[in-house]
mmCIF file of N, CA, C and O in Angstrom:
data_model
loop_
_atom_site.group_PDB
_atom_site.id
_atom_site.type_symbol
_atom_site.label_atom_id
_atom_site.label_comp_id
_atom_site.label_asym_id
_atom_site.label_seq_id
_atom_site.Cartn_x
_atom_site.Cartn_y
_atom_site.Cartn_z
ATOM 1 N N UNK U 1 -15.248 -7.821 9.570
ATOM 2 C CA UNK U 1 -15.784 -7.552 8.542
ATOM 3 C C UNK U 1 -14.785 -6.919 6.926
ATOM 4 O O UNK U 1 -13.989 -5.948 7.083
ATOM 5 N N UNK U 2 -15.468 -8.090 6.593
ATOM 6 C CA UNK U 2 -14.568 -8.092 5.114
ATOM 7 C C UNK U 2 -15.379 -6.481 4.292
ATOM 8 O O UNK U 2 -16.411 -6.132 4.705
ATOM 9 N N UNK U 3 -14.207 -5.636 3.586
ATOM 10 C CA UNK U 3 -14.411 -4.143 3.131
ATOM 11 C C UNK U 3 -14.025 -3.858 1.541
ATOM 12 O O UNK U 3 -12.974 -3.846 1.738
ATOM 13 N N UNK U 4 -14.768 -4.406 0.812
ATOM 14 C CA UNK U 4 -13.921 -4.341 -0.819
ATOM 15 C C UNK U 4 -13.417 -3.248 -1.009
ATOM 16 O O UNK U 4 -12.351 -3.520 -1.353
ATOM 17 N N UNK U 5 -14.175 -2.276 -0.283
ATOM 18 C CA UNK U 5 -13.249 -0.855 -1.324
ATOM 19 C C UNK U 5 -12.070 -0.517 0.013
ATOM 20 O O UNK U 5 -11.400 0.004 -1.291
ATOM 21 N N UNK U 6 -12.287 -1.248 1.257
ATOM 22 C CA UNK U 6 -11.228 -0.870 1.238
ATOM 23 C C UNK U 6 -9.170 -2.190 0.781
ATOM 24 O O UNK U 6 -7.994 -1.983 1.154
ATOM 25 N N UNK U 7 -10.010 -2.845 0.123
ATOM 26 C CA UNK U 7 -9.143 -4.032 -0.319
ATOM 27 C C UNK U 7 -8.932 -3.815 -1.881
ATOM 28 O O UNK U 7 -7.812 -3.758 -1.768
ATOM 29 N N UNK U 8 -9.666 -2.430 -2.153
ATOM 30 C CA UNK U 8 -8.633 -2.068 -3.921
ATOM 31 C C UNK U 8 -8.534 -0.988 -3.051
ATOM 32 O O UNK U 8 -7.127 -1.475 -4.325
ATOM 33 N N UNK U 9 -8.327 -0.879 -2.019
ATOM 34 C CA UNK U 9 -7.446 0.493 -1.700
ATOM 35 C C UNK U 9 -6.533 0.033 -1.725
ATOM 36 O O UNK U 9 -5.291 0.481 -2.255
ATOM 37 N N UNK U 10 -6.494 -0.856 -1.499
ATOM 38 C CA UNK U 10 -4.786 -1.903 -0.783
ATOM 39 C C UNK U 10 -4.320 -2.032 -2.238
ATOM 40 O O UNK U 10 -2.852 -2.060 -2.468
ATOM 41 N N UNK U 11 -5.194 -2.872 -2.961
ATOM 42 C CA UNK U 11 -4.447 -3.451 -4.108
ATOM 43 C C UNK U 11 -4.255 -2.150 -5.707
ATOM 44 O O UNK U 11 -2.619 -2.193 -6.046
ATOM 45 N N UNK U 12 -4.787 -0.935 -5.321
ATOM 46 C CA UNK U 12 -4.393 0.314 -6.167
ATOM 47 C C UNK U 12 -3.304 0.888 -5.102
ATOM 48 O O UNK U 12 -1.607 1.410 -6.222
ATOM 49 N N UNK U 13 -3.044 0.502 -3.789
ATOM 50 C CA UNK U 13 -1.422 0.857 -3.218
ATOM 51 C C UNK U 13 -0.349 0.019 -3.854
ATOM 52 O O UNK U 13 0.719 0.672 -4.321
ATOM 53 N N UNK U 14 -0.355 -1.285 -4.198
ATOM 54 C CA UNK U 14 0.163 -2.134 -4.536
ATOM 55 C C UNK U 14 0.655 -1.541 -5.901
ATOM 56 O O UNK U 14 2.451 -1.706 -6.097
ATOM 57 N N UNK U 15 0.222 -0.993 -6.951
ATOM 58 C CA UNK U 15 -0.257 -0.914 -8.495
ATOM 59 C C UNK U 15 0.832 0.469 -8.519
ATOM 60 O O UNK U 15 1.877 0.666 -8.668
ATOM 61 N N UNK U 16 0.461 1.728 -7.035
ATOM 62 C CA UNK U 16 1.019 2.893 -7.300
ATOM 63 C C UNK U 16 2.575 2.554 -6.703
ATOM 64 O O UNK U 16 4.138 2.848 -7.600
ATOM 65 N N UNK U 17 2.885 1.654 -5.996
ATOM 66 C CA UNK U 17 3.931 1.195 -5.194
ATOM 67 C C UNK U 17 4.883 0.497 -6.538
ATOM 68 O O UNK U 17 6.237 1.643 -6.521
ATOM 69 N N UNK U 18 4.762 -0.392 -7.209
ATOM 70 C CA UNK U 18 5.078 -0.934 -8.305
ATOM 71 C C UNK U 18 5.798 0.004 -9.779
ATOM 72 O O UNK U 18 6.537 0.129 -10.371
ATOM 73 N N UNK U 19 4.387 1.440 -9.121
ATOM 74 C CA UNK U 19 4.931 2.267 -10.477
ATOM 75 C C UNK U 19 5.580 3.028 -9.947
ATOM 76 O O UNK U 19 7.225 3.834 -11.109
ATOM 77 N N UNK U 20 6.363 2.993 -8.784
ATOM 78 C CA UNK U 20 7.155 4.343 -8.313
ATOM 79 C C UNK U 20 8.394 3.669 -8.142
ATOM 80 O O UNK U 20 8.918 4.094 -7.591
ATOM 81 N N UNK U 21 8.303 2.270 -7.628
ATOM 82 C CA UNK U 21 9.700 1.426 -7.084
ATOM 83 C C UNK U 21 9.993 0.794 -8.841
ATOM 84 O O UNK U 21 11.111 0.512 -8.510
ATOM 85 N N UNK U 22 9.410 0.385 -9.439
ATOM 86 C CA UNK U 22 9.540 -0.071 -10.476
ATOM 87 C C UNK U 22 9.950 -1.942 -10.214
ATOM 88 O O UNK U 22 10.757 -2.571 -10.903
ATOM 89 N N UNK U 23 8.966 -2.871 -9.024
ATOM 90 C CA UNK U 23 8.856 -3.599 -8.652
ATOM 91 C C UNK U 23 7.983 -3.486 -6.974
ATOM 92 O O UNK U 23 7.081 -2.938 -6.985
ATOM 93 N N UNK U 24 7.547 -4.612 -7.051
ATOM 94 C CA UNK U 24 6.636 -5.295 -6.279
ATOM 95 C C UNK U 24 6.382 -5.504 -5.086
ATOM 96 O O UNK U 24 7.560 -5.033 -4.602
ATOM 97 N N UNK U 25 5.324 -4.614 -3.963
ATOM 98 C CA UNK U 25 6.423 -4.672 -2.360
ATOM 99 C C UNK U 25 6.873 -5.973 -2.092
ATOM 100 O O UNK U 25 7.342 -5.594 -0.786
ATOM 101 N N UNK U 26 6.154 -7.022 -2.608
ATOM 102 C CA UNK U 26 6.018 -8.151 -1.688
ATOM 103 C C UNK U 26 6.984 -9.375 -2.550
ATOM 104 O O UNK U 26 6.160 -9.255 -3.748
ATOM 105 N N UNK U 27 7.594 -9.974 -2.242
ATOM 106 C CA UNK U 27 7.910 -11.095 -3.657
ATOM 107 C C UNK U 27 7.910 -12.462 -1.977
ATOM 108 O O UNK U 27 8.384 -12.586 -0.810
ATOM 109 N N UNK U 28 8.458 -13.807 -2.549
ATOM 110 C CA UNK U 28 8.454 -15.093 -1.730
ATOM 111 C C UNK U 28 8.427 -15.846 -3.041
ATOM 112 O O UNK U 28 8.160 -15.919 -3.720
ATOM 113 N N UNK U 29 9.666 -16.250 -2.464
ATOM 114 C CA UNK U 29 9.944 -18.022 -3.002
ATOM 115 C C UNK U 29 8.540 -19.198 -3.638
ATOM 116 O O UNK U 29 8.399 -20.340 -4.424
ATOM 117 N N UNK U 30 7.563 -19.312 -2.498
ATOM 118 C CA UNK U 30 7.034 -19.815 -2.488
ATOM 119 C C UNK U 30 5.524 -18.761 -2.170
ATOM 120 O O UNK U 30 5.405 -17.567 -1.885
ATOM 121 N N UNK U 31 4.698 -19.443 -2.424
ATOM 122 C CA UNK U 31 3.212 -18.626 -1.771
ATOM 123 C C UNK U 31 2.927 -18.256 -0.616
ATOM 124 O O UNK U 31 2.601 -17.419 0.237
ATOM 125 N N UNK U 32 3.172 -19.396 0.371
ATOM 126 C CA UNK U 32 3.496 -18.825 1.680
ATOM 127 C C UNK U 32 4.162 -18.276 2.145
ATOM 128 O O UNK U 32 3.555 -17.467 3.122
ATOM 129 N N UNK U 33 5.290 -18.012 1.591
ATOM 130 C CA UNK U 33 6.312 -16.979 2.021
ATOM 131 C C UNK U 33 5.272 -15.764 1.736
ATOM 132 O O UNK U 33 6.228 -14.613 2.218
ATOM 133 N N UNK U 34 5.396 -15.669 0.373
ATOM 134 C CA UNK U 34 4.651 -14.093 -0.078
ATOM 135 C C UNK U 34 3.791 -13.565 0.803
ATOM 136 O O UNK U 34 3.153 -12.685 1.194
ATOM 137 N N UNK U 35 2.591 -14.918 1.454
ATOM 138 C CA UNK U 35 1.378 -14.387 1.783
ATOM 139 C C UNK U 35 2.180 -14.165 3.258
ATOM 140 O O UNK U 35 1.539 -13.349 4.037
ATOM 141 N N UNK U 36 2.380 -14.753 4.033
ATOM 142 C CA UNK U 36 3.861 -14.556 4.768
ATOM 143 C C UNK U 36 3.751 -12.444 5.204
ATOM 144 O O UNK U 36 3.704 -12.341 6.039
ATOM 145 N N UNK U 37 4.670 -12.068 3.981
ATOM 146 C CA UNK U 37 5.124 -11.265 3.768
ATOM 147 C C UNK U 37 4.158 -10.395 3.713
ATOM 148 O O UNK U 37 4.070 -9.211 4.736
ATOM 149 N N UNK U 38 3.251 -10.190 2.776
ATOM 150 C CA UNK U 38 2.013 -9.486 2.960
ATOM 151 C C UNK U 38 1.262 -9.265 4.335
ATOM 152 O O UNK U 38 0.724 -8.267 4.711
ATOM 153 N N UNK U 39 0.894 -10.440 4.816
ATOM 154 C CA UNK U 39 0.065 -10.155 6.237
ATOM 155 C C UNK U 39 1.485 -9.309 6.869
ATOM 156 O O UNK U 39 0.536 -8.843 8.205
ATOM 157 N N UNK U 40 2.484 -9.397 6.917
ATOM 158 C CA UNK U 40 2.803 -8.366 7.971
ATOM 159 C C UNK U 40 3.532 -7.277 8.096
ATOM 160 O O UNK U 40 3.733 -5.965 8.474
ATOM 161 N N UNK U 41 3.064 -6.712 6.817
ATOM 162 C CA UNK U 41 2.655 -5.477 6.111
ATOM 163 C C UNK U 41 3.784 -4.599 5.950
ATOM 164 O O UNK U 41 4.030 -3.481 6.342
ATOM 165 N N UNK U 42 5.008 -5.031 5.984
ATOM 166 C CA UNK U 42 5.917 -4.609 5.693
ATOM 167 C C UNK U 42 6.460 -4.964 4.200
ATOM 168 O O UNK U 42 6.916 -5.767 3.861
ATOM 169 N N UNK U 43 6.970 -3.316 4.355
ATOM 170 C CA UNK U 43 7.611 -3.081 2.602
ATOM 171 C C UNK U 43 8.728 -2.903 2.732
ATOM 172 O O UNK U 43 9.222 -1.213 3.778
ATOM 173 N N UNK U 44 10.001 -2.251 1.363
ATOM 174 C CA UNK U 44 10.280 -1.808 1.785
ATOM 175 C C UNK U 44 10.231 -0.317 0.751
ATOM 176 O O UNK U 44 9.371 -0.799 -0.332
ATOM 177 N N UNK U 45 11.071 0.771 1.888
ATOM 178 C CA UNK U 45 10.387 1.678 0.412
ATOM 179 C C UNK U 45 12.481 2.967 -0.130
ATOM 180 O O UNK U 45 12.837 2.465 0.940
ATOM 181 N N UNK U 46 11.824 3.522 -0.901
ATOM 182 C CA UNK U 46 13.235 3.960 -1.019
ATOM 183 C C UNK U 46 12.808 5.490 -1.032
ATOM 184 O O UNK U 46 12.091 6.443 -0.846
ATOM 185 N N UNK U 47 13.757 5.559 -0.227
ATOM 186 C CA UNK U 47 13.753 7.398 0.976
ATOM 187 C C UNK U 47 13.613 8.410 -0.028
ATOM 188 O O UNK U 47 13.216 9.565 0.224
ATOM 189 N N UNK U 48 14.701 8.113 -0.785
ATOM 190 C CA UNK U 48 15.015 9.031 -1.661
ATOM 191 C C UNK U 48 13.369 9.550 -2.529
ATOM 192 O O UNK U 48 13.303 10.697 -3.473
ATOM 193 N N UNK U 49 12.522 9.036 -2.541
ATOM 194 C CA UNK U 49 10.924 9.059 -3.538
ATOM 195 C C UNK U 49 10.286 10.397 -2.523
ATOM 196 O O UNK U 49 10.767 10.854 -1.106
ATOM 197 N N UNK U 50 10.130 10.847 -3.284
ATOM 198 C CA UNK U 50 8.836 11.829 -2.242
ATOM 199 C C UNK U 50 7.636 11.414 -1.544
ATOM 200 O O UNK U 50 7.020 10.700 -0.943
ATOM 201 N N UNK U 51 8.271 12.418 -0.414
ATOM 202 C CA UNK U 51 7.304 11.738 1.355
ATOM 203 C C UNK U 51 6.073 11.955 0.838
ATOM 204 O O UNK U 51 5.534 11.063 1.061
ATOM 205 N N UNK U 52 5.840 12.699 -0.251
ATOM 206 C CA UNK U 52 3.955 12.529 -0.297
ATOM 207 C C UNK U 52 3.910 11.413 -0.689
ATOM 208 O O UNK U 52 2.575 10.863 -0.300
ATOM 209 N N UNK U 53 4.513 11.614 -1.928
ATOM 210 C CA UNK U 53 3.895 10.177 -2.315
ATOM 211 C C UNK U 53 4.324 8.788 -1.293
ATOM 212 O O UNK U 53 2.513 7.751 -1.434
ATOM 213 N N UNK U 54 5.373 9.038 -0.861
ATOM 214 C CA UNK U 54 5.430 7.838 0.641
ATOM 215 C C UNK U 54 4.898 7.497 1.408
ATOM 216 O O UNK U 54 4.048 6.263 1.626
ATOM 217 N N UNK U 55 4.157 8.783 1.811
ATOM 218 C CA UNK U 55 3.244 8.992 2.709
ATOM 219 C C UNK U 55 1.774 8.211 2.130
ATOM 220 O O UNK U 55 1.063 7.333 2.527
ATOM 221 N N UNK U 56 1.148 8.586 1.208
ATOM 222 C CA UNK U 56 -0.053 7.929 0.402
ATOM 223 C C UNK U 56 -0.079 6.627 0.622
ATOM 224 O O UNK U 56 -0.879 5.841 0.678
ATOM 225 N N UNK U 57 1.351 6.072 -0.976
ATOM 226 C CA UNK U 57 1.175 4.631 0.008
ATOM 227 C C UNK U 57 1.094 4.283 1.396
ATOM 228 O O UNK U 57 0.414 3.596 1.441
ATOM 229 N N UNK U 58 1.373 5.090 2.114
ATOM 230 C CA UNK U 58 1.895 3.788 4.120
ATOM 231 C C UNK U 58 0.194 3.991 4.147
ATOM 232 O O UNK U 58 -0.279 3.290 4.409
ATOM 233 N N UNK U 59 -1.101 5.560 3.169
ATOM 234 C CA UNK U 59 -1.736 4.683 3.840
ATOM 235 C C UNK U 59 -2.581 4.167 3.804
ATOM 236 O O UNK U 59 -3.807 3.866 3.688
ATOM 237 N N UNK U 60 -2.623 4.435 1.927
ATOM 238 C CA UNK U 60 -2.822 3.155 1.511
ATOM 239 C C UNK U 60 -2.640 1.539 1.186
ATOM 240 O O UNK U 60 -3.990 0.800 1.443
ATOM 241 N N UNK U 61 -1.936 1.238 1.927
ATOM 242 C CA UNK U 61 -1.067 0.298 2.505
ATOM 243 C C UNK U 61 -1.221 -0.459 3.772
ATOM 244 O O UNK U 61 -0.638 -1.112 3.368
ATOM 245 N N UNK U 62 -2.302 0.925 4.831
ATOM 246 C CA UNK U 62 -1.982 0.397 6.378
ATOM 247 C C UNK U 62 -2.190 -1.470 6.407
ATOM 248 O O UNK U 62 -3.377 -2.247 5.655
ATOM 249 N N UNK U 63 -1.668 -1.967 7.238
ATOM 250 C CA UNK U 63 -1.905 -3.868 7.384
ATOM 251 C C UNK U 63 -3.155 -3.525 7.481
ATOM 252 O O UNK U 63 -4.147 -4.868 7.308
ATOM 253 N N UNK U 64 -3.816 -2.799 8.426
ATOM 254 C CA UNK U 64 -5.101 -2.754 8.898
ATOM 255 C C UNK U 64 -6.039 -2.214 8.209
ATOM 256 O O UNK U 64 -6.776 -0.906 7.915
ATOM 257 N N UNK U 65 -6.995 -2.648 7.771
ATOM 258 C CA UNK U 65 -8.247 -2.051 6.850
ATOM 259 C C UNK U 65 -8.925 -1.350 7.349
ATOM 260 O O UNK U 65 -9.412 -0.104 6.869
ATOM 261 N N UNK U 66 -8.888 -1.012 9.418
ATOM 262 C CA UNK U 66 -9.786 0.150 9.505
ATOM 263 C C UNK U 66 -9.271 0.962 9.747
ATOM 264 O O UNK U 66 -9.487 2.211 9.859
ATOM 265 N N UNK U 67 -7.299 1.308 9.338
ATOM 266 C CA UNK U 67 -7.334 2.952 9.550
ATOM 267 C C UNK U 67 -6.827 2.850 8.293
ATOM 268 O O UNK U 67 -5.509 4.216 8.087
ATOM 269 N N UNK U 68 -6.973 2.237 7.106
ATOM 270 C CA UNK U 68 -6.527 2.438 5.504
ATOM 271 C C UNK U 68 -7.154 3.845 5.415
ATOM 272 O O UNK U 68 -8.430 3.945 5.086
ATOM 273 N N UNK U 69 -6.721 4.240 4.289
ATOM 274 C CA UNK U 69 -7.288 5.642 3.824
ATOM 275 C C UNK U 69 -8.255 4.948 2.951
ATOM 276 O O UNK U 69 -8.642 4.010 2.146
ATOM 277 N N UNK U 70 -9.643 6.367 2.433
ATOM 278 C CA UNK U 70 -10.083 5.829 1.842
ATOM 279 C C UNK U 70 -10.529 6.841 0.692
ATOM 280 O O UNK U 70 -9.513 7.543 1.060
ATOM 281 N N UNK U 71 -11.863 6.272 -0.012
ATOM 282 C CA UNK U 71 -11.287 6.931 -1.415
ATOM 283 C C UNK U 71 -11.614 8.555 -1.153
ATOM 284 O O UNK U 71 -10.266 9.373 -1.794
ATOM 285 N N UNK U 72 -12.224 8.757 -0.077
ATOM 286 C CA UNK U 72 -12.236 10.716 -0.464
ATOM 287 C C UNK U 72 -11.149 11.405 0.107
ATOM 288 O O UNK U 72 -10.448 12.063 0.221
ATOM 289 N N UNK U 73 -10.914 10.721 1.446
ATOM 290 C CA UNK U 73 -9.075 10.907 1.843
ATOM 291 C C UNK U 73 -8.028 10.749 0.591
ATOM 292 O O UNK U 73 -6.875 11.931 0.405
ATOM 293 N N UNK U 74 -7.654 10.405 -0.074
ATOM 294 C CA UNK U 74 -7.492 9.695 -1.621
ATOM 295 C C UNK U 74 -7.578 11.393 -2.351
ATOM 296 O O UNK U 74 -6.381 11.713 -2.651
ATOM 297 N N UNK U 75 -8.135 11.592 -2.840
ATOM 298 C CA UNK U 75 -8.592 12.503 -3.411
ATOM 299 C C UNK U 75 -8.261 13.563 -2.991
ATOM 300 O O UNK U 75 -8.006 14.457 -4.212
ATOM 301 N N UNK U 76 -8.292 13.863 -1.975
ATOM 302 C CA UNK U 76 -7.849 15.228 -1.682
ATOM 303 C C UNK U 76 -6.418 14.776 -0.836
ATOM 304 O O UNK U 76 -5.768 16.091 -0.740
ATOM 305 N N UNK U 77 -5.309 14.015 -0.924
ATOM 306 C CA UNK U 77 -3.890 13.872 -0.864
ATOM 307 C C UNK U 77 -3.036 14.902 -1.846
ATOM 308 O O UNK U 77 -3.524 15.551 -2.616
ATOM 309 N N UNK U 78 -2.382 15.536 -0.887
ATOM 310 C CA UNK U 78 -1.507 16.592 -1.411
ATOM 311 C C UNK U 78 -0.644 15.936 -2.299
ATOM 312 O O UNK U 78 -0.060 16.485 -3.235
ATOM 313 N N UNK U 79 -0.348 14.606 -2.760
ATOM 314 C CA UNK U 79 0.623 14.154 -4.022
ATOM 315 C C UNK U 79 -0.372 14.133 -5.167
ATOM 316 O O UNK U 79 0.128 14.559 -6.275
ATOM 317 N N UNK U 80 -1.966 14.174 -4.616
ATOM 318 C CA UNK U 80 -2.293 14.029 -6.075
ATOM 319 C C UNK U 80 -3.270 15.510 -6.042
ATOM 320 O O UNK U 80 -3.848 15.723 -7.324
ATOM 321 N N UNK U 81 -2.553 16.300 -5.506
ATOM 322 C CA UNK U 81 -3.229 18.117 -5.896
ATOM 323 C C UNK U 81 -2.100 18.868 -6.153
ATOM 324 O O UNK U 81 -1.020 18.536 -5.390
#
């Protein structure tokens, strides 16, 4: 079932990605291509960035909403503390 909170976590992860990388995690020349890339859950990361930040991104942007971090996990994540 649809979980709006997990969707919001994903969206916040996309914003966090853009802040850290300077661009959006997904792109495409058509909406169809863009949606295909989003559904794949694959995006490029800059390995020079802080590993704690990258871990938080992976937790927030997990393709499976049931495995995605929730707000309590994010609140105690080492990158934020």
